[in-house]
Coordinates of C-alpha atoms and ligand atoms in Angstrom, one line a residue:
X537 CA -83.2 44.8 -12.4
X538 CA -82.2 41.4 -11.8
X539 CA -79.8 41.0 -8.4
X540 CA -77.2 37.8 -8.3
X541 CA -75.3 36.3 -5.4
X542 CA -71.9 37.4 -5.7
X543 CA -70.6 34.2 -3.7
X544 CA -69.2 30.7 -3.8
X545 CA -70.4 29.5 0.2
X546 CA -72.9 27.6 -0.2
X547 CA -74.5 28.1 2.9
X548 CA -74.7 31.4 1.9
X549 CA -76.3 30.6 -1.5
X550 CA -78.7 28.7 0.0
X551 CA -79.7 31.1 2.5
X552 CA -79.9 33.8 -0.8
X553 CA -82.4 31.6 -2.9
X554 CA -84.1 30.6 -0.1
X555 CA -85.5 34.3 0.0
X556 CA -86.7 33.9 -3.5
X557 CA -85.0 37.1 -4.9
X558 CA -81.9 35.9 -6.6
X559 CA -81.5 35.6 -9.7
X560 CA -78.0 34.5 -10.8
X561 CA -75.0 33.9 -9.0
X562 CA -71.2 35.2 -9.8
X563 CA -68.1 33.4 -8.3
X564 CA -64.3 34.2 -9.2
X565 CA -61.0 32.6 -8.0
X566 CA -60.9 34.4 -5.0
X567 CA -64.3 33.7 -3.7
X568 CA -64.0 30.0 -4.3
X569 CA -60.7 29.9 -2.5
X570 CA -62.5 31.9 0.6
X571 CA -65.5 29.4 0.4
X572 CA -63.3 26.4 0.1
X573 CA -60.9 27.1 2.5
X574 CA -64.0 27.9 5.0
X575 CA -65.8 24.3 4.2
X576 CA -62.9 22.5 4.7
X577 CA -62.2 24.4 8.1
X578 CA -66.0 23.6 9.1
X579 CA -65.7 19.9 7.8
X580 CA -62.4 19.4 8.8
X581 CA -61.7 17.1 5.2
X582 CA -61.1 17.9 1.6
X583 CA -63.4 19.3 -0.7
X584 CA -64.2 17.7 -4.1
X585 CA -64.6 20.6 -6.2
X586 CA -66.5 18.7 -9.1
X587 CA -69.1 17.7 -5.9
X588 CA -68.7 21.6 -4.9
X589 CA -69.5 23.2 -8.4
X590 CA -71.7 20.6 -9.0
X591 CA -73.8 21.3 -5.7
X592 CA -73.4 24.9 -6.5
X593 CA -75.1 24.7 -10.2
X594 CA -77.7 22.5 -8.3
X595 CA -78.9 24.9 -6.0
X596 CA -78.9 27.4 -8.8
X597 CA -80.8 25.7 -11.3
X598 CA -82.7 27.8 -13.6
X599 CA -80.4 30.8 -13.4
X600 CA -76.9 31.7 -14.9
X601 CA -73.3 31.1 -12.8
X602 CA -70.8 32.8 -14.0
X603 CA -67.6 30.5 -13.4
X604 CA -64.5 32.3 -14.2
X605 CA -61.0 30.8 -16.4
X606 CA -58.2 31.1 -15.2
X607 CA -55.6 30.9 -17.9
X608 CA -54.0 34.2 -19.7
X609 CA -53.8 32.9 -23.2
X610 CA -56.4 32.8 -25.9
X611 CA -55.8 29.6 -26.3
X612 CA -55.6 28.3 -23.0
X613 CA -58.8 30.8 -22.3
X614 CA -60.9 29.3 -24.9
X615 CA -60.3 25.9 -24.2
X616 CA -60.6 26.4 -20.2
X617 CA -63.5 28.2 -21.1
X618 CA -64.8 25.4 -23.7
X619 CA -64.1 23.0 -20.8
X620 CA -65.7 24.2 -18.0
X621 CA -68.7 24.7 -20.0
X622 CA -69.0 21.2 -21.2
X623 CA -68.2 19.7 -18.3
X624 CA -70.7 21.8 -15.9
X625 CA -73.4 22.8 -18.1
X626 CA -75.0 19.6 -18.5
X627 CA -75.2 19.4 -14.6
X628 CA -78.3 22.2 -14.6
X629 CA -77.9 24.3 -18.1
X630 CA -76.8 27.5 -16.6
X631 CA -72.9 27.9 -16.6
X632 CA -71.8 31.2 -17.7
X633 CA -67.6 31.8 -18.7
X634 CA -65.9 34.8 -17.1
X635 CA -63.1 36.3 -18.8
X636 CA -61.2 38.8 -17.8
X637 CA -60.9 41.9 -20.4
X638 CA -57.5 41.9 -20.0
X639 CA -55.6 39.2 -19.0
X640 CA -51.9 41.1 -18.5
X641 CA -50.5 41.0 -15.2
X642 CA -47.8 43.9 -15.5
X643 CA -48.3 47.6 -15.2
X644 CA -50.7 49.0 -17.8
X645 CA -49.2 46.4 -20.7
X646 CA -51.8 46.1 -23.4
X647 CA -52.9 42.3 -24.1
X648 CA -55.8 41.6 -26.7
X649 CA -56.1 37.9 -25.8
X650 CA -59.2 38.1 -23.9
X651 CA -61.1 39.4 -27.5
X652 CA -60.8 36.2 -29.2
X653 CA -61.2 33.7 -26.4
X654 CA -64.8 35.8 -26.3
X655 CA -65.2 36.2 -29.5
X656 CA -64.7 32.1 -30.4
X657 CA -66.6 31.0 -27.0
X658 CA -69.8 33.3 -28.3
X659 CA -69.3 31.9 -31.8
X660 CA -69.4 28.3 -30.1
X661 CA -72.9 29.5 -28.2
X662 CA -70.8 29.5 -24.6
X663 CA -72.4 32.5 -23.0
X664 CA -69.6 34.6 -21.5
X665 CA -69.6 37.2 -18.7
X666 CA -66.3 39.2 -19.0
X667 CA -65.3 40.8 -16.3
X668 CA -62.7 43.4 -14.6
X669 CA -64.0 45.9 -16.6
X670 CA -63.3 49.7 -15.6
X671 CA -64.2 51.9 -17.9
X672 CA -67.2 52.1 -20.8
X673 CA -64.5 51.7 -23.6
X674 CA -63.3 48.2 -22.0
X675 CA -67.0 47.5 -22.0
X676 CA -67.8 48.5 -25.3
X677 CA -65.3 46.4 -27.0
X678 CA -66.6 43.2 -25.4
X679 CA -69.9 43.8 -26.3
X680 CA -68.5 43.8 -30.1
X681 CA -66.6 40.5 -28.8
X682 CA -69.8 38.8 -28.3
X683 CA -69.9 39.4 -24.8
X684 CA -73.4 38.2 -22.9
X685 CA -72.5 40.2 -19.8
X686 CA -70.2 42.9 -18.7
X687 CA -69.2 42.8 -15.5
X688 CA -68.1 46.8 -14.1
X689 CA -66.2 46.5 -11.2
X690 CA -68.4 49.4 -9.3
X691 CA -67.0 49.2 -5.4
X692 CA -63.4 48.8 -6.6
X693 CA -63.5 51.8 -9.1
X694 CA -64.4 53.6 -5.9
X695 CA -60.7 51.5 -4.3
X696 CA -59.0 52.9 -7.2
X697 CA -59.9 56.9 -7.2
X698 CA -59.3 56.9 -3.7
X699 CA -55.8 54.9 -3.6
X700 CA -55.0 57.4 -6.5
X701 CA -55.7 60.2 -3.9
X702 CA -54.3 59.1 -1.0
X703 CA -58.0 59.0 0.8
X704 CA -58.6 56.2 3.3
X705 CA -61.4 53.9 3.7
X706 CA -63.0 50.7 4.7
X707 CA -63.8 48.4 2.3
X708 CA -67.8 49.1 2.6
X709 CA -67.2 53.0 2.6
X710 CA -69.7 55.0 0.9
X711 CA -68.7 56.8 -2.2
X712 CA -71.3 59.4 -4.3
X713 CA -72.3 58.6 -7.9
X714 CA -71.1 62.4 -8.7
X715 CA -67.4 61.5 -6.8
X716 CA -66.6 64.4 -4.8
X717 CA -64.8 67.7 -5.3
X718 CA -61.3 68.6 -3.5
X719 CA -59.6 71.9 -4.6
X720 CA -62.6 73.0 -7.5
X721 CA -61.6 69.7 -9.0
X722 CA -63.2 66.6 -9.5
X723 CA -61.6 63.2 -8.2
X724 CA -62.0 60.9 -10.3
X725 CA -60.3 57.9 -12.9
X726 CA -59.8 59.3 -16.3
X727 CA -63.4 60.9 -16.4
X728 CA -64.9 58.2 -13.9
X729 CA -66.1 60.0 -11.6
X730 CA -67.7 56.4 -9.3
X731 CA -68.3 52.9 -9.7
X732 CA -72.0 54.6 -9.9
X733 CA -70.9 57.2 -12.7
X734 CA -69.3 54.1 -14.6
X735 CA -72.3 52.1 -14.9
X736 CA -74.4 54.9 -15.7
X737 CA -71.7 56.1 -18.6
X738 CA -72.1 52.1 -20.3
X739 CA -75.8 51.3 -20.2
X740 CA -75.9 55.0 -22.1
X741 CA -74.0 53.5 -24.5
X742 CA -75.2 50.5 -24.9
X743 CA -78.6 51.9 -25.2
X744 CA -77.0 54.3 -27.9
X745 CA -75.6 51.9 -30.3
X746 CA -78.8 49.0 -29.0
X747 CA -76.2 46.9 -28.5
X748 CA -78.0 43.8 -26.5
X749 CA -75.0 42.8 -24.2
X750 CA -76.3 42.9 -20.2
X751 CA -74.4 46.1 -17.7
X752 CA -74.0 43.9 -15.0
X753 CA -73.1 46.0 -11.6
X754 CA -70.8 43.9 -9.2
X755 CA -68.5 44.6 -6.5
X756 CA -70.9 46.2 -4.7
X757 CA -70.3 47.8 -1.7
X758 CA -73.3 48.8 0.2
X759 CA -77.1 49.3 0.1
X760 CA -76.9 53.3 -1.4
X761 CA -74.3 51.7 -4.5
X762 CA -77.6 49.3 -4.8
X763 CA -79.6 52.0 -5.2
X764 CA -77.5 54.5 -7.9
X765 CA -76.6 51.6 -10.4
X766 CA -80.1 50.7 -10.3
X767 CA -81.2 54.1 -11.0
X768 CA -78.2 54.3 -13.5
X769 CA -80.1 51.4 -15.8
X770 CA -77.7 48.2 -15.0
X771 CA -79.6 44.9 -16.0
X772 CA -77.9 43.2 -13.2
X773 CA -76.7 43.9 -9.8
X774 CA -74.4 41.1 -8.2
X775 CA -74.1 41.5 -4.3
X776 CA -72.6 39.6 -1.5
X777 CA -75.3 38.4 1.0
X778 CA -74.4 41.2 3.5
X779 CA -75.1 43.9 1.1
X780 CA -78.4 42.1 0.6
X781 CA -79.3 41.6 3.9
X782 CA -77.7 45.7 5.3
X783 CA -80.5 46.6 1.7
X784 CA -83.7 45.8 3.9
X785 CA -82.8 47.4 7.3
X786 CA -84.0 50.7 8.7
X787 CA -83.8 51.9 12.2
X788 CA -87.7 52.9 11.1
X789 CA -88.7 49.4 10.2
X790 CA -87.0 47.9 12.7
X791 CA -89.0 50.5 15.7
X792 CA -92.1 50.1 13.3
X793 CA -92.3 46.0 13.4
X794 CA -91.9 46.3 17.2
X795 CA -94.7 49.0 17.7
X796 CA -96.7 47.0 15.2
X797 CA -96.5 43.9 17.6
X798 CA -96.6 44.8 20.5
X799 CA -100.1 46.6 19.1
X800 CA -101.7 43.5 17.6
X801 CA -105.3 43.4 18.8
X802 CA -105.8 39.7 20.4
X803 CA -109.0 39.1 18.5
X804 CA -106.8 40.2 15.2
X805 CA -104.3 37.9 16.5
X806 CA -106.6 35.0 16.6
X807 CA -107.9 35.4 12.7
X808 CA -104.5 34.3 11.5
X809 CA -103.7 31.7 13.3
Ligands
E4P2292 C1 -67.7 40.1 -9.9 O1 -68.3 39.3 -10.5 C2 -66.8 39.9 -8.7 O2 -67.1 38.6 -8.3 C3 -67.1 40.7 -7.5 O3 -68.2 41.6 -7.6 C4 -65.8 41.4 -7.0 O4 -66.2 42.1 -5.9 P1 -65.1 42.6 -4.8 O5 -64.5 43.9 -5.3 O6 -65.9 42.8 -3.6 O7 -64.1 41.6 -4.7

């Protein structure tokens, strides 16, 4: 399973690739505006976003960034889309396009203008991620749109079942693969039992119908989520430094490393050196 930076700081990106072990990196409109509004805080100026995306696909270079459009319209989509692309790809040939699957703002109004803009970027060989997807079905239809990734929204399916029931959390709460069961029932979102559970339900049918479109995992909350939509099959698993960091602690390690040095023989000490 490949793992991506789910970020837009580039400090933080830096620090990422600097451990050798990412392979990608996702941004959206909200993580931009976080990053942004932090550099300009820390450099107390502007920030150029051409230099910024341009320093970002820089540090990335030989892996894909997904860099999302913004506009609601096929139209406007597809040329956003067609835009960006030009514009950034050249800088180190690994821009990615993220659509959302459904671009309507209001209620649970239905809105196919995502399917083209995919369908017209993949015809024009513009790789496209399309993402704030929530169930297999979304993800199934933009795999037929030509989609190269699909990003499920694992840690906010999680949000959503529990909003729906009234349960409280903290953003990095735990929640099982198998949901949980209150009153003989199962919680869960139409059949979606976890963020977990809905990544396991797509790569089963994308390895069903062979279709060749990559599960990517994102919004993930917390080490364990790591762990069960790896073991559910995803290709990809975006993750915000923190998660990546919290992944390699152990109160075991951590007494193990001390144990281990303050143990080192000083003629093993001096072999090394
Ligand atoms: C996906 O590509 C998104 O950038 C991201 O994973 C969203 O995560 P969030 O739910 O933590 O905002």
């Amino acid at each position: 399973m490949k793992i991506f930076i789910d970020s837009a700081d580039l400090d933080e990106i830096e620090k990422a690739y600097a451990s050798g072990v990412i392979d990608g990196i996702t941004t959206n409109p909200s993580l931009l505006k976080q990053a942004i509004v932090a550099r300009k805080k820390a450099r107390r100026g502007k920030v150029n976003i051409e230099d910024y995306l341009v320093e970002l696909l820089t540090i990335a270079k030989g892996t894909p960034v997904s860099l999302e459009a913004t506009k609601t319209d096929t139209d406007g989509m597809t040329k956003e889309g067609l835009e960006l692309y030009h514009r950034f790809n050249p800088i180190a040939n690994n821009v990615i396009i993220k659509i959302p699957i459904n671009t309507s703002s209001t209620g649970r109004a239905k809105n196919t203008e995502s399917l083209k803009a995919i369908k017209t970027l993949a015809q024009e060989r513009v790789p496209v991620n399309v993402t704030l997807v929530f169930t297999p079905e979304q993800a199934l239809i933009a795999a037929k749109a030509g989609a190269t990734y699909v990003s499920l929204f694992a840690g906010r399916v999680d949000d959503y079942i529990r909003e729906q029931h009234n349960i409280g959390f903290e953003k990095g709460d735990y929640w099982p693969e198998d949901g949980i069961i209150k009153d003989n029932r199962h919680i869960q979102d139409n059949g979606i039992l976890s963020g977990a559970y809905l990544v396991k339900q797509t790569v089963l049918i994308f390895t069903r119908y062979n279709l060749k479109t990559q599960v990517l995992a994102s919004s993930i909350r917390n080490p364990r989520q790591l762990r069960e939509v790896a073991i559910a099959g995803a290709h990809i698993a975006t993750v915000p430094f923190d998660v990546l960091q919290a992944s390699l602690v152990h109160p075991k390690t951590i007494e193990g490393v001390k144990k281990f040095s303050d143990d080192v023989p000083p003629e093993y000490a001096r072999v090394a050196q």
